[in-house]
Amino acid sequence: MLIDKREAVGITQTELASKLGEYQSFVARLESGQRRIDVVEFIELARVLNFDAASFIEEMMQDNC
């Protein structure tokens, strides 16, 4: 779902990483599931990618139930 949000905004992994102050490999690990996202990182991702964090979590919960 994170990939969908990034692609909807029309930015690359490298551009997202730059906005987050991270390396591209950081974004790649997040998107592949190799690394978990903590709450602070998730809120920053929501801000940068312009999506509602609470709605995103609710959608994930519905998909997993």
Coordinates of C-alpha atoms in Angstrom, one line a residue:
M1 CA 0.0 0.0 0.0
L2 CA 2.9 2.3 0.6
I3 CA 4.1 1.9 -2.9
D4 CA 0.6 2.8 -4.2
K5 CA 0.7 6.0 -2.1
R6 CA 4.1 7.0 -3.4
E7 CA 3.2 6.2 -7.0
A8 CA -0.1 8.2 -6.6
V9 CA 2.0 11.3 -5.7
G10 CA 4.2 10.6 -8.7
I11 CA 7.6 10.4 -7.0
T12 CA 10.4 7.9 -7.1
Q13 CA 11.9 6.1 -4.2
T14 CA 14.9 8.4 -4.5
E15 CA 12.8 11.5 -4.3
L16 CA 10.8 10.2 -1.3
A17 CA 14.1 9.3 0.4
S18 CA 15.4 12.8 -0.2
K19 CA 12.2 14.4 1.3
L20 CA 12.7 12.1 4.4
G21 CA 16.4 12.8 4.7
E22 CA 17.2 9.1 4.1
Y23 CA 18.9 7.0 1.5
Q24 CA 16.9 5.3 -1.3
S25 CA 17.7 1.9 0.2
F26 CA 15.7 2.9 3.3
V27 CA 12.6 3.4 1.2
A28 CA 13.2 0.2 -0.7
R29 CA 13.5 -1.8 2.6
L30 CA 10.2 -0.2 3.8
E31 CA 8.3 -0.9 0.6
S32 CA 9.6 -4.5 0.4
G33 CA 8.7 -5.2 4.1
Q34 CA 12.3 -5.8 5.1
R35 CA 12.0 -3.0 7.6
R36 CA 9.2 -2.0 9.9
I37 CA 8.0 1.5 10.1
D38 CA 7.8 3.2 13.6
V39 CA 5.0 5.6 14.4
V40 CA 7.1 8.7 13.9
E41 CA 8.3 7.5 10.5
F42 CA 4.8 6.6 9.5
I43 CA 3.4 10.0 10.4
E44 CA 6.3 11.6 8.4
L45 CA 5.5 9.4 5.4
A46 CA 1.8 10.4 5.6
R47 CA 2.8 14.0 5.7
V48 CA 5.2 13.8 2.8
L49 CA 2.9 11.6 0.7
N50 CA -0.1 13.6 1.6
F51 CA -2.4 10.9 3.0
D52 CA -4.4 10.5 6.2
A53 CA -2.5 8.2 8.5
A54 CA -5.6 7.1 10.5
S55 CA -7.6 6.2 7.3
F56 CA -4.6 4.3 6.0
I57 CA -4.4 2.2 9.2
E58 CA -8.1 1.6 9.2
E59 CA -7.9 0.4 5.6
M60 CA -5.1 -2.0 6.5
M61 CA -7.0 -3.4 9.5
Q62 CA -10.0 -4.1 7.2
D63 CA -7.8 -5.8 4.6
N64 CA -6.3 -8.1 7.3
C65 CA -9.5 -9.1 9.0

